[in-house]
Amino acid sequence: METLQVKDKKFAVSIPEREILRQVKRVAEEINRDYAGREPLFLAVLNGSFIFAADLMREVRLAAQVSFVKLASYEGTSSTGAVSEVIGLNADVEGRDIVIVEDIIDSGLTMRHLTEMLAKRHPRSVEICSLLVKPENLKVDLDIRYRCFDIPNDFILGYGLDYDGYGRNTRDIYTVVE
Ligand code: IMP
Ligand code: MG
């Protein structure tokens, strides 16, 4: 088994590129169908979703727009997922159909904060599109309309996701191996 060393951790491929692209295409087709005749605004959450967003958008055949936001979390001892600010949300969201493009939903707290913040700007609709979901870890009731993969509660990287800033640039998704 081929492994990838990133800092102190060893990783092995868990989702090959071919399978990722197949699921991205499937989800894009669902979006093409659901939003037919509409002009959704895709809001990709940086940094992790940059590769997913790029692949997804190229399968979308709607009169769509894309914008990028970054979430500032409260720095602290525990990762509560509390989002203090949405950076770069200068797109006019009012009255728009918003599709949030996220890399991975773990506890779901980040997504809950983002959807609550968006709701204050009176969009027409907001749906979540996540590449990955760790269902066992979900702590809040989230309606995740579009997802490519449900995965176990193990740490992963690649295809945009990082370990301490590294590993975003692999084509496959890797899971930590001990
Ligand atoms: P949540 O608020 O717990 O849902 O946090 C989700 C965020 O945690 C994601 O946007 C990622 O930045 C990060 N994250 C969660 N699990 C992983 C993982 O396995 N690898 C890399 N980042 C992860
Ligand atoms: Mg993220």
Tab-separated table of C-alpha atoms and ligand atoms in Angstrom:
chain	number	residue	atom	x	y	z
A	1	MET	CA	0.000	0.000	0.000
A	2	GLU	CA	1.349	3.352	-1.049
A	3	THR	CA	1.395	5.853	1.778
A	4	LEU	CA	1.821	9.586	2.029
A	5	GLN	CA	3.691	11.155	4.918
A	6	VAL	CA	2.470	14.591	5.997
A	7	LYS	CA	4.308	15.946	9.009
A	8	ASP	CA	3.862	13.352	11.782
A	9	LYS	CA	1.037	11.396	10.151
A	10	LYS	CA	0.848	8.660	7.544
A	11	PHE	CA	-2.011	8.588	5.050
A	12	ALA	CA	-3.333	6.104	2.491
A	13	VAL	CA	-5.721	6.657	-0.413
A	14	SER	CA	-9.336	6.147	0.626
A	15	ILE	CA	-11.216	7.778	-2.273
A	16	PRO	CA	-9.450	7.760	-5.654
A	17	GLU	CA	-9.790	10.719	-7.996
A	18	ARG	CA	-11.880	8.739	-10.480
A	19	GLU	CA	-14.535	8.053	-7.829
A	20	ILE	CA	-14.478	11.658	-6.575
A	21	LEU	CA	-15.096	13.014	-10.061
A	22	ARG	CA	-17.895	10.519	-10.648
A	23	GLN	CA	-19.737	11.680	-7.524
A	24	VAL	CA	-19.074	15.370	-8.235
A	25	LYS	CA	-20.682	14.874	-11.636
A	26	ARG	CA	-23.666	13.087	-10.100
A	27	VAL	CA	-24.267	15.940	-7.638
A	28	ALA	CA	-23.841	18.560	-10.371
A	29	GLU	CA	-26.515	16.787	-12.423
A	30	GLU	CA	-28.891	16.919	-9.428
A	31	ILE	CA	-28.244	20.656	-9.170
A	32	ASN	CA	-28.710	21.161	-12.922
A	33	ARG	CA	-32.077	19.449	-12.662
A	34	ASP	CA	-33.252	21.132	-9.421
A	35	TYR	CA	-32.257	24.661	-10.477
A	36	ALA	CA	-33.364	24.501	-14.099
A	37	GLY	CA	-34.497	27.956	-15.185
A	38	ARG	CA	-32.957	29.628	-12.131
A	39	GLU	CA	-29.682	31.488	-11.649
A	40	PRO	CA	-28.124	30.214	-8.426
A	41	LEU	CA	-25.233	31.872	-6.648
A	42	PHE	CA	-22.680	29.306	-5.501
A	43	LEU	CA	-20.897	30.381	-2.331
A	44	ALA	CA	-17.739	28.327	-1.929
A	45	VAL	CA	-16.201	28.245	1.524
A	46	LEU	CA	-12.445	28.762	1.465
A	47	ASN	CA	-9.910	27.307	1.804
A	48	GLY	CA	-10.941	23.672	1.706
A	49	SER	CA	-13.542	23.769	-1.054
A	50	PHE	CA	-11.459	25.395	-3.775
A	51	ILE	CA	-10.820	22.238	-5.773
A	52	PHE	CA	-14.286	20.775	-5.258
A	53	ALA	CA	-15.855	24.091	-6.294
A	54	ALA	CA	-13.733	24.218	-9.453
A	55	ASP	CA	-14.731	20.707	-10.516
A	56	LEU	CA	-18.378	21.117	-9.523
A	57	MET	CA	-18.827	24.433	-11.326
A	58	ARG	CA	-17.494	22.997	-14.569
A	59	GLU	CA	-20.277	20.391	-14.515
A	60	VAL	CA	-22.971	22.990	-13.829
A	61	ARG	CA	-24.776	24.122	-16.975
A	62	LEU	CA	-26.940	26.848	-15.465
A	63	ALA	CA	-26.623	30.619	-15.681
A	64	ALA	CA	-24.790	30.389	-12.372
A	65	GLN	CA	-22.508	32.726	-10.483
A	66	VAL	CA	-19.791	31.829	-8.006
A	67	SER	CA	-18.368	33.756	-5.096
A	68	PHE	CA	-16.013	32.821	-2.272
A	69	VAL	CA	-16.245	33.358	1.452
A	70	LYS	CA	-13.940	32.594	4.295
A	71	LEU	CA	-15.108	31.963	7.824
A	72	ALA	CA	-13.294	33.394	10.793
A	73	SER	CA	-13.629	31.170	13.844
A	74	TYR	CA	-13.190	32.242	17.413
A	75	GLU	CA	-9.705	31.179	18.349
A	76	GLY	CA	-9.696	29.367	21.640
A	77	THR	CA	-8.963	26.282	23.589
A	78	SER	CA	-11.724	24.150	22.153
A	79	SER	CA	-12.894	23.928	18.577
A	80	THR	CA	-16.493	24.912	19.100
A	81	GLY	CA	-16.926	25.697	15.430
A	82	ALA	CA	-18.207	29.108	16.404
A	83	VAL	CA	-17.927	31.394	13.409
A	84	SER	CA	-17.325	35.008	14.263
A	85	GLU	CA	-17.440	36.470	10.787
A	86	VAL	CA	-18.018	35.737	7.147
A	87	ILE	CA	-15.181	37.363	5.231
A	88	GLY	CA	-15.745	38.441	1.670
A	89	LEU	CA	-19.487	38.127	1.487
A	90	ASN	CA	-19.842	41.132	-0.770
A	91	ALA	CA	-22.074	39.399	-3.265
A	92	ASP	CA	-25.658	40.577	-3.018
A	93	VAL	CA	-27.462	37.648	-1.483
A	94	GLU	CA	-30.908	39.187	-1.124
A	95	GLY	CA	-33.504	37.353	-3.161
A	96	ARG	CA	-30.945	34.879	-4.564
A	97	ASP	CA	-30.914	31.091	-4.626
A	98	ILE	CA	-27.748	30.254	-2.709
A	99	VAL	CA	-25.859	26.976	-2.896
A	100	ILE	CA	-23.148	26.752	-0.247
A	101	VAL	CA	-20.173	24.694	-1.461
A	102	GLU	CA	-18.282	23.129	1.457
A	103	ASP	CA	-15.483	20.578	1.624
A	104	ILE	CA	-16.522	18.617	4.693
A	105	ILE	CA	-19.184	18.746	7.381
A	106	ASP	CA	-18.025	17.314	10.658
A	107	SER	CA	-19.943	18.593	13.707
A	108	GLY	CA	-22.022	20.796	11.430
A	109	LEU	CA	-21.515	23.849	13.640
A	110	THR	CA	-19.688	25.832	10.962
A	111	MET	CA	-22.494	25.256	8.470
A	112	ARG	CA	-25.174	26.135	10.995
A	113	HIS	CA	-23.505	29.457	11.755
A	114	LEU	CA	-23.069	30.235	8.073
A	115	THR	CA	-26.689	29.452	7.192
A	116	GLU	CA	-27.894	31.567	10.121
A	117	MET	CA	-25.728	34.484	9.014
A	118	LEU	CA	-26.952	34.158	5.426
A	119	ALA	CA	-30.591	34.052	6.504
A	120	LYS	CA	-30.237	37.585	7.927
A	121	ARG	CA	-29.533	38.827	4.395
A	122	HIS	CA	-32.834	37.493	3.091
A	123	PRO	CA	-31.830	35.100	0.321
A	124	ARG	CA	-34.645	33.396	-1.594
A	125	SER	CA	-33.293	29.961	-0.681
A	126	VAL	CA	-30.170	28.379	0.819
A	127	GLU	CA	-29.034	24.802	0.220
A	128	ILE	CA	-25.849	23.052	1.309
A	129	CYS	CA	-23.628	21.089	-1.066
A	130	SER	CA	-20.808	19.264	0.729
A	131	LEU	CA	-18.176	17.029	-0.794
A	132	LEU	CA	-17.951	14.987	2.406
A	133	VAL	CA	-20.047	14.424	5.519
A	134	LYS	CA	-19.072	12.630	8.717
A	135	PRO	CA	-22.584	11.620	9.835
A	136	GLU	CA	-21.455	10.063	13.121
A	137	ASN	CA	-20.099	13.409	14.254
A	138	LEU	CA	-23.030	15.652	13.357
A	139	LYS	CA	-24.107	17.581	16.429
A	140	VAL	CA	-26.769	19.772	14.915
A	141	ASP	CA	-29.795	19.119	12.797
A	142	LEU	CA	-28.672	20.172	9.319
A	143	ASP	CA	-30.458	19.726	6.048
A	144	ILE	CA	-27.635	18.772	3.672
A	145	ARG	CA	-29.343	18.693	0.296
A	146	TYR	CA	-26.326	17.655	-1.782
A	147	ARG	CA	-23.392	15.480	-0.774
A	148	CYS	CA	-20.866	13.363	-2.622
A	149	PHE	CA	-19.739	11.017	0.164
A	150	ASP	CA	-20.560	9.989	3.708
A	151	ILE	CA	-17.344	8.940	5.436
A	152	PRO	CA	-16.357	7.461	8.805
A	153	ASN	CA	-15.067	9.641	11.576
A	154	ASP	CA	-11.380	9.451	10.571
A	155	PHE	CA	-9.116	12.328	9.660
A	156	ILE	CA	-8.676	12.834	5.939
A	157	LEU	CA	-6.813	15.133	3.563
A	158	GLY	CA	-6.358	15.846	-0.125
A	159	TYR	CA	-8.461	17.288	-2.950
A	160	GLY	CA	-8.492	20.612	-1.110
A	161	LEU	CA	-8.553	19.348	2.461
A	162	ASP	CA	-5.519	19.858	4.625
A	163	TYR	CA	-3.591	18.666	7.602
A	164	ASP	CA	-2.080	21.754	9.190
A	165	GLY	CA	-2.120	23.505	5.826
A	166	TYR	CA	-0.497	20.667	3.898
A	167	GLY	CA	-1.880	18.033	1.589
A	168	ARG	CA	-4.483	20.106	-0.250
A	169	ASN	CA	-2.827	19.450	-3.606
A	170	THR	CA	-3.360	15.714	-3.987
A	171	ARG	CA	-5.776	14.353	-6.594
A	172	ASP	CA	-7.042	11.539	-4.368
A	173	ILE	CA	-8.483	11.746	-0.862
A	174	TYR	CA	-6.395	10.119	1.852
A	175	THR	CA	-7.256	8.787	5.316
A	176	VAL	CA	-4.869	8.719	8.224
A	177	VAL	CA	-3.414	5.285	9.014
A	178	GLU	CA	-1.841	4.442	12.334
B	1	IMP	P1	-17.557	21.449	11.597
B	1	IMP	O1	-17.976	22.795	12.045
B	1	IMP	O2	-17.200	20.562	12.757
B	1	IMP	O3	-18.566	20.792	10.683
B	1	IMP	O4	-16.189	21.687	10.868
B	1	IMP	C1	-15.944	21.419	9.579
B	1	IMP	C2	-14.532	21.882	9.256
B	1	IMP	O5	-13.582	21.131	9.990
B	1	IMP	C3	-14.230	21.665	7.812
B	1	IMP	O6	-14.561	22.776	7.021
B	1	IMP	C4	-12.752	21.374	7.824
B	1	IMP	O7	-12.028	22.588	7.722
B	1	IMP	C5	-12.490	20.759	9.160
B	1	IMP	N1	-12.392	19.284	9.119
B	1	IMP	C6	-13.238	18.394	9.688
B	1	IMP	N2	-12.850	17.136	9.480
B	1	IMP	C7	-11.714	17.218	8.737
B	1	IMP	C8	-10.835	16.209	8.180
B	1	IMP	O8	-10.993	14.992	8.333
B	1	IMP	N3	-9.768	16.683	7.470
B	1	IMP	C9	-9.535	18.008	7.267
B	1	IMP	N4	-10.341	18.977	7.769
B	1	IMP	C10	-11.429	18.578	8.500
B	2	MG	MG	-14.063	23.941	5.339
